[in-house]
Coordinates of C-alpha atoms in Angstrom, one line a residue:
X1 CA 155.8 217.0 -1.0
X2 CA 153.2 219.2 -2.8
X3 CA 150.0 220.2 -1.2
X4 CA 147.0 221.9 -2.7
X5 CA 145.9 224.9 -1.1
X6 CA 142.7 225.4 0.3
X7 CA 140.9 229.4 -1.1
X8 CA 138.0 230.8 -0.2
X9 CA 135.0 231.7 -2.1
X10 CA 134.4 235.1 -0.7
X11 CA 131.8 235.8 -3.4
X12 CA 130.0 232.6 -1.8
X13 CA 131.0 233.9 1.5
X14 CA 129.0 237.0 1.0
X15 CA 126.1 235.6 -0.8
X16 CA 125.6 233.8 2.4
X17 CA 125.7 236.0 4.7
X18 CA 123.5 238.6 3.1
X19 CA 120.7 235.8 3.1
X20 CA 121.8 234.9 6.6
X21 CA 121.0 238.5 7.7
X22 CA 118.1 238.6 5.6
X23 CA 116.5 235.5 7.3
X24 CA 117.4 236.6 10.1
X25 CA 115.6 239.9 9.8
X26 CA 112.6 238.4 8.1
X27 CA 112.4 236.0 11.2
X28 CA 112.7 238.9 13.4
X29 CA 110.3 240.9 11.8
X30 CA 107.7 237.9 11.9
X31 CA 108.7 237.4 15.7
X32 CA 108.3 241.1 16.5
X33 CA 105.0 241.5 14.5
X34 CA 103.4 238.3 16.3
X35 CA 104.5 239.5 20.0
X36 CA 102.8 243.4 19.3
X37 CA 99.7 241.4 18.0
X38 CA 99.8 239.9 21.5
X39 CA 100.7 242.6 23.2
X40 CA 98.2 244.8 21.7
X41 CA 95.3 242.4 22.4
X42 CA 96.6 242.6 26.4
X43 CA 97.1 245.8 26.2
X44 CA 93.7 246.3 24.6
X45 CA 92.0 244.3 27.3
X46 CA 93.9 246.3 29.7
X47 CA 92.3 249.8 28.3
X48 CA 89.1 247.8 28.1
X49 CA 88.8 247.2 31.8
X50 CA 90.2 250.6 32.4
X51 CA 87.3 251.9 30.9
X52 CA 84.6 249.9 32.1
X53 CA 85.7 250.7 35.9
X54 CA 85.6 254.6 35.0
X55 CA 82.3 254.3 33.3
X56 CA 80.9 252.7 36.6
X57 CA 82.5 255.3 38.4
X58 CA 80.4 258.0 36.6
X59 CA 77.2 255.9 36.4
X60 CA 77.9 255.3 40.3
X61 CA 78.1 259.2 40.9
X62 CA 75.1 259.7 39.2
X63 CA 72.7 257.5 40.1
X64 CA 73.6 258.9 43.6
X65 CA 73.2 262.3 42.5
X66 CA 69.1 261.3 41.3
X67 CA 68.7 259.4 44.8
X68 CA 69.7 262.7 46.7
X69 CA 67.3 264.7 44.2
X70 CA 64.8 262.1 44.8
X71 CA 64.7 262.6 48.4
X72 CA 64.9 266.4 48.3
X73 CA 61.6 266.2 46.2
X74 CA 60.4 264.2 49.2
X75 CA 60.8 267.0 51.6
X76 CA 58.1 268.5 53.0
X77 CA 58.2 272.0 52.4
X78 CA 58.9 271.1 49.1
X79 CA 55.7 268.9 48.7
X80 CA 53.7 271.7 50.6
X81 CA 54.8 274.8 48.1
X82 CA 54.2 272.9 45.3
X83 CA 51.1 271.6 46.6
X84 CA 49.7 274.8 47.3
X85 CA 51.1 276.5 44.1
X86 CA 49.2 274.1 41.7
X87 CA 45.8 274.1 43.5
X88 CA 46.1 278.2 42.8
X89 CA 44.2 278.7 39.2
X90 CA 45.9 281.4 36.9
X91 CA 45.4 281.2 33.2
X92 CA 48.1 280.5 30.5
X93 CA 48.2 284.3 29.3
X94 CA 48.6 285.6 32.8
X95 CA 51.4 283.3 33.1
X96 CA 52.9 284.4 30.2
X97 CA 52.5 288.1 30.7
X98 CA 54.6 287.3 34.0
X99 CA 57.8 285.5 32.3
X100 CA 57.8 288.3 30.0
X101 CA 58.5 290.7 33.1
X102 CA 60.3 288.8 34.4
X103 CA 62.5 288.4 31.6
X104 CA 62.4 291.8 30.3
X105 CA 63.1 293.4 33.3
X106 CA 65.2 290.4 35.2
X107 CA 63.1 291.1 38.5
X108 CA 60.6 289.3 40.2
X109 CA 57.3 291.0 39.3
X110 CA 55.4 292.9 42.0
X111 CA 52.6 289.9 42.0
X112 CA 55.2 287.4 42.9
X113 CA 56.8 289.0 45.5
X114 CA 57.8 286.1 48.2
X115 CA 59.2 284.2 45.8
X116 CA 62.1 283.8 47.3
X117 CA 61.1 284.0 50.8
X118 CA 59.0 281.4 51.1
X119 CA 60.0 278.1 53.5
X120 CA 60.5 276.1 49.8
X121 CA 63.0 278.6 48.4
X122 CA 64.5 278.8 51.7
X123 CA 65.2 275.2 52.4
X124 CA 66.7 275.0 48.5
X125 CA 68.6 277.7 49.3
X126 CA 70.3 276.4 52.3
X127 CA 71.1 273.0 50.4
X128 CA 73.0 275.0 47.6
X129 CA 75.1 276.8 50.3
X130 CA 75.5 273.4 52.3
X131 CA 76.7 271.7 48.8
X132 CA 77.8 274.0 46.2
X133 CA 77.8 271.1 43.9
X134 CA 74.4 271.9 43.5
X135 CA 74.7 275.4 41.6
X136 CA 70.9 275.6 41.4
X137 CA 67.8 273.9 42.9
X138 CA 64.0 275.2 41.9
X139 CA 60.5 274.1 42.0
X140 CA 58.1 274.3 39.3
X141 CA 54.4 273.3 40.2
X142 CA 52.4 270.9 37.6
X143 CA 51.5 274.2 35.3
X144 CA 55.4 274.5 34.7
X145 CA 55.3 278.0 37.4
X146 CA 57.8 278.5 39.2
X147 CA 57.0 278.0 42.8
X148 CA 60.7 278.4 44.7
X149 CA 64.5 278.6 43.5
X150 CA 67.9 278.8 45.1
X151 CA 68.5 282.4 43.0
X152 CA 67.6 284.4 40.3
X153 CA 66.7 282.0 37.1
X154 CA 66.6 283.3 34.0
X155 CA 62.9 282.9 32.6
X156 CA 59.2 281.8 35.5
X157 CA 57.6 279.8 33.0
X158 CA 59.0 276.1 32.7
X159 CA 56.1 275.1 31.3
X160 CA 58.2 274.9 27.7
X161 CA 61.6 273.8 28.8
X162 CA 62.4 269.9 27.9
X163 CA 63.6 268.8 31.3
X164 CA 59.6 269.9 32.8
X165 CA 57.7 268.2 29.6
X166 CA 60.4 264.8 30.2
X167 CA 59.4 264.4 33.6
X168 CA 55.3 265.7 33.5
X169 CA 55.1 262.4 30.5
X170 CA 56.4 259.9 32.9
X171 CA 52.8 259.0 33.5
X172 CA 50.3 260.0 36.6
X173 CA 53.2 260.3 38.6
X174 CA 55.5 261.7 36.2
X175 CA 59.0 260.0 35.9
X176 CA 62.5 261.1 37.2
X177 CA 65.1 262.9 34.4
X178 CA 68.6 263.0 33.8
X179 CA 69.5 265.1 31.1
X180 CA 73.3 265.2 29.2
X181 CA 76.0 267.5 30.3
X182 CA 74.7 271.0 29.1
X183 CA 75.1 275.1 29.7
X184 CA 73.3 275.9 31.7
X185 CA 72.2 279.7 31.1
X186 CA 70.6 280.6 34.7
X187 CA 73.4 278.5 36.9
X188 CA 76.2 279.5 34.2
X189 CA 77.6 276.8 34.1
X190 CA 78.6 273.1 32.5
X191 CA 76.0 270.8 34.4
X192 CA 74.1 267.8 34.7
X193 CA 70.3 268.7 34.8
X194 CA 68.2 265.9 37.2
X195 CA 64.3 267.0 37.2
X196 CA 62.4 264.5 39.6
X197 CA 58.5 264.7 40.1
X198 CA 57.1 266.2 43.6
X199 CA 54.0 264.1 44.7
X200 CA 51.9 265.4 47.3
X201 CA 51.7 263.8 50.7
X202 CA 48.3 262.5 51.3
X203 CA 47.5 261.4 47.6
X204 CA 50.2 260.3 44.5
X205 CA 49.5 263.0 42.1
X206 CA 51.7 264.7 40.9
X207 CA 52.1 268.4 42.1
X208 CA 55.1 269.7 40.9
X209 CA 58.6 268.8 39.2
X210 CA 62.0 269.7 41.2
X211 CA 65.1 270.3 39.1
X212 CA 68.6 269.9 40.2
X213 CA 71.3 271.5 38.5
X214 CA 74.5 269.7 38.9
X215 CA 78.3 270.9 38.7
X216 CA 79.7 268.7 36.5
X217 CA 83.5 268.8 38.3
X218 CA 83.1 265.4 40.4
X219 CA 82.5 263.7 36.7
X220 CA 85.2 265.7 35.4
X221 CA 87.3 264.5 38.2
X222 CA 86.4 261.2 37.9
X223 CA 87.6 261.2 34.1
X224 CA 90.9 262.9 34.6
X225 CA 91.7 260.8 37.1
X226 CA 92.7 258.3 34.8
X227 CA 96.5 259.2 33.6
X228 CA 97.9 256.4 32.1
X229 CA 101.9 257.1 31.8
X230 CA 102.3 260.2 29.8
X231 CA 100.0 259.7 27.0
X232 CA 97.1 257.5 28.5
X233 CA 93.7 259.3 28.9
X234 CA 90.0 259.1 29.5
X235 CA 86.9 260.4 27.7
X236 CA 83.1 260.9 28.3
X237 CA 81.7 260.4 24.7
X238 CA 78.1 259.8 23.1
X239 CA 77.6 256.2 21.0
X240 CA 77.7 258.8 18.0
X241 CA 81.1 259.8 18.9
X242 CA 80.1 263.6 19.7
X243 CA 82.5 264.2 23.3
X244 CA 80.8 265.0 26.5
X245 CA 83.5 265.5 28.8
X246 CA 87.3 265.3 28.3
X247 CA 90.0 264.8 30.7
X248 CA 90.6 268.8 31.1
X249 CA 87.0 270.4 30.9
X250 CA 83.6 270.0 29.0
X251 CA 83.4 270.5 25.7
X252 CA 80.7 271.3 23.0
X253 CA 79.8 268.6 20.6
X254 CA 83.2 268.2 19.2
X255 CA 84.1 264.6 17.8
X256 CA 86.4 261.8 19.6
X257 CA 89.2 261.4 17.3
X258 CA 88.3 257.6 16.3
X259 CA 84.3 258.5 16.3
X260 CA 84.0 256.3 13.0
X261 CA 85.9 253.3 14.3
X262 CA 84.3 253.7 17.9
X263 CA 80.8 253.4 16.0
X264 CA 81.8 250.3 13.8
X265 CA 82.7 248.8 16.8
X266 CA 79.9 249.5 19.2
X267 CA 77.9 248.0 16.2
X268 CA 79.5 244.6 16.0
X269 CA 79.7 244.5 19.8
X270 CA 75.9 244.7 19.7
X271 CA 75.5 242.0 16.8
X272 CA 78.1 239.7 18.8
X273 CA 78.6 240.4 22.4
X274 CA 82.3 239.9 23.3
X275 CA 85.0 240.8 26.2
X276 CA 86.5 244.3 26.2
X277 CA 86.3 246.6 23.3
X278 CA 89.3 247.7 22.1
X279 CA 91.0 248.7 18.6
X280 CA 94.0 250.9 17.2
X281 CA 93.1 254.0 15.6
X282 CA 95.5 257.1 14.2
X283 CA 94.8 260.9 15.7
X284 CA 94.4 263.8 13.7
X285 CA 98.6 264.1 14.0
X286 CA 98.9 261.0 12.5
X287 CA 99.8 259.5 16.1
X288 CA 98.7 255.4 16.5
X289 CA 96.8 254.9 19.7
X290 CA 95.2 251.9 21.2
X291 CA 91.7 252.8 22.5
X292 CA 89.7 250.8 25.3
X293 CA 85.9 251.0 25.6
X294 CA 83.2 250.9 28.5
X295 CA 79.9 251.1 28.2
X296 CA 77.6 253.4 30.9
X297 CA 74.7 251.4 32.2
X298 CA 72.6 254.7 32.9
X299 CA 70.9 254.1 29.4
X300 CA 68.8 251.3 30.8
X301 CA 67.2 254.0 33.0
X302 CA 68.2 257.1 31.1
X303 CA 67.4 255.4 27.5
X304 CA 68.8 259.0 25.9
X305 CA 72.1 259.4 28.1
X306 CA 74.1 257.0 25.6
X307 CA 77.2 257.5 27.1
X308 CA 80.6 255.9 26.7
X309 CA 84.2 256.3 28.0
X310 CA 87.3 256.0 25.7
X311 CA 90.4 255.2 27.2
X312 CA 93.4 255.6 24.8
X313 CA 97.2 256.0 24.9
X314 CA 99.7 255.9 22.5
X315 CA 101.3 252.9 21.1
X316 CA 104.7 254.6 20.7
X317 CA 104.5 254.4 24.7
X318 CA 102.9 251.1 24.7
X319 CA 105.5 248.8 23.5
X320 CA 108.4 251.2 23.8
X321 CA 110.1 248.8 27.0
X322 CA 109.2 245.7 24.7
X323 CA 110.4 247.0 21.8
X324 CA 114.0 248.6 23.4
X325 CA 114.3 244.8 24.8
X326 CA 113.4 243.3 21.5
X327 CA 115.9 245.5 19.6
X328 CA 118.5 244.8 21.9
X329 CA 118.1 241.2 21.9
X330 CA 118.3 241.0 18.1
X331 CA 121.6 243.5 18.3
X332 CA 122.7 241.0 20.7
X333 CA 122.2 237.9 18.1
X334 CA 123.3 240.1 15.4
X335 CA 126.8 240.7 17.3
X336 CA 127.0 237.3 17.7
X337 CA 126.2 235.8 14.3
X338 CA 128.9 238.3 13.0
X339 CA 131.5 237.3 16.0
X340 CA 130.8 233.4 14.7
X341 CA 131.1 234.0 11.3
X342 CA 134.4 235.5 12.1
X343 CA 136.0 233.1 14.0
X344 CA 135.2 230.8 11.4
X345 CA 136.8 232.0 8.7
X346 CA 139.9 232.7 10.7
X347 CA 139.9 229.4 11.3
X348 CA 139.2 228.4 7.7
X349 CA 142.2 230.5 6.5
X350 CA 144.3 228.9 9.5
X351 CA 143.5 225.6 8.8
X352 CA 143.9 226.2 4.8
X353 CA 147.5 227.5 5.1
X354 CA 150.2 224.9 3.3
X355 CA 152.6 222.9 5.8
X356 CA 156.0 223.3 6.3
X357 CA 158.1 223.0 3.1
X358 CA 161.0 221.0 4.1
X359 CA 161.7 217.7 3.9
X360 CA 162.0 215.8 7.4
X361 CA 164.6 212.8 7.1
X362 CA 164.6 210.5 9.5
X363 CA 168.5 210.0 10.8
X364 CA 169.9 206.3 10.3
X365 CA 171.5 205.4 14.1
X366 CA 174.4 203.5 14.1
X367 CA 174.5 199.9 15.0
X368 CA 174.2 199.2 18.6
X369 CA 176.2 196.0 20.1
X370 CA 174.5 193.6 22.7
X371 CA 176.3 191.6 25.2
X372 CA 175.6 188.6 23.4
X373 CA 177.1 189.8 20.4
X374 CA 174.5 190.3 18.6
X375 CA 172.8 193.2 17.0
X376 CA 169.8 194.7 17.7

């Protein structure tokens, strides 16, 4: 008996499988490109809300920071030196003959001796020593004078410094400041400037202006404190993308790394109000990074303090677990197409092989006798 004998194709065999793995990449890829859309979008939201807590953190700080300023304006030696310094007539030259002294020489000129001394400039001087988060408190009476400090500033007149003129054209009663993070040259140091307007007790004029200079650190600290694995970080930007504050110290009008994207998106946020902001954007090193945005309320009272923090961390970090578990599950399918296609064609080849060759005969048994005689 002949039998024909079953061959593989292995030419088909491997056309096959090369557009086996190839499908099954493809699907893989489409599978793996769908879940990071996902998981960037949760992620996103994630950063998003991130964000918008540590923005209300710093609006939260200060608001409370104006309050306290507020209510040291209240005081009333404060109102009383102030008072008493703007009812005193001195003409605009004499004034400026006296900041020149004062900043030529960097003394207190002979006719303003008591500066210092008096019960305003003392009471200022024992808040800065109670708080040292205030690195300098003074008093400026209506004229722009200076009336009483916590130290040395650096120039008497005020008259032509932007926090005075801010809070003087708030109206009768002028209207409280809060300026950006700045240097401060007579504090010497990165600070928050709040000017607030001193009204005298028995009437609501306006006698003076009071302006606080603020450390910046409890902002600073309030930024750094978000750490976000090992590439995940917060910072205090402007809605032109010009940084305020980064995670490590203030710095001077450098640019946020996405400050073009940040902008396009602040702008279609404000054409369509949506959920958290978020998008992906590439660092100067080439490095992708998903960035979260909250918005600082303290423009609706501030209108000029447009702030914004940007959370952002890398996506390399991001999807790293869900990647590793992605990869793994695809080596694991990968292993086990190869292990099936295996066993199949060992048992293609097993099942193709010829059977035996010889010849079975069946053997002829000899007649077998019954009782009866008769055969069976």
């Amino acid at each position: 008996m002949s039998h024909a004998r079953l061959r593989i194709n292995y030419r088909v065999f491997t056309v096959f499988l090369v557009v086996g793995f190839v499908m099954l990449a493809s699907a893989a890829a489409v599978v793996l490109g769908g879940g990071q859309a996902r998981l960037r979008a949760s992620f996103g939201d994630h950063l998003g809300n991130v964000a918008d807590q540590t923005a209300a953190n710093v609006d939260s700080y200060v608001f409370r920071r104006a309050i306290e300023t507020a209510i040291l304006a209240a005081v009333p030696e404060v109102r009383r030196g102030a008072a008493a310094a703007s009812a005193t007539a001195s003409g605009p030259a004499l004034t400026r003959q006296q900041d020149e002294e004062w900043q030529r020489t960097r003394k207190v000129p002979a006719a303003l001796a008591g500066l210092f001394t008096n019960e305003a400039s003392r009471f200022l001087s024992e808040v800065t020593r109670n708080d040292p988060t205030y690195r300098e408190l003074l008093l400026a009476d209506r004229h722009g004078r200076l009336v009483a400090a916590s130290a040395m500033t650096s120039d008497y007149n005020q008259a032509d410094e932007e926090w005075f003129t801010r809070t003087i054209q708030g109206g009768a009663s002028g209207r409280m400041q809060v300026g950006g993070v700045t240097w401060d040259e007579s504090a010497g140091t990165w600070a928050l400037e709040i000017s607030v307007p001193v009204e005298e007790a028995a009437a609501s004029g306006l006698v003076g202006v009071l302006k606080a200079v603020v450390d910046v650190r409890e902002i600073v600290a309030t930024v750094a404190a978000v750490r976000l694995g090992a590439t995940g970080d917060a910072t205090l930007v402007e809605d032109d993308g010009a940084m305020v504050l980064s995670a490590a110290r203030p710095v001077a009008r450098a640019q946020f790394f996405a400050a073009d994207l940040l902008r396009e998106r602040l702008q279609a946020a404000t054409r369509e109000p949506q959920g958290p902001i978020h998008f992906a954007a590439s660092t100067a090193d080439g490095e992708p990074r998903l960035v979260g945005v909250g918005l600082s309320q303290l423009r609706a009272s501030y209108p000029h303090l447009k702030w914004i923090v940007a959370v952002s961390q890398a996506e390399s970090e991001l999807f790293a677990p869900v990647r590793y578990q992605l990869w793994s599950l695809l080596a694991v399918l990968g292993l086990m197409a190869i292990a099936v296609l295996g066993l199949a064609l060992w048992f293609s080849l097993r099942l193709a092989a010829p059977g035996p060759v010889e010849d079975l005969h069946l053997v002829e048994h000899p007649k077998v006798e019954t009782i009866d005689d008769e055969s069976v």
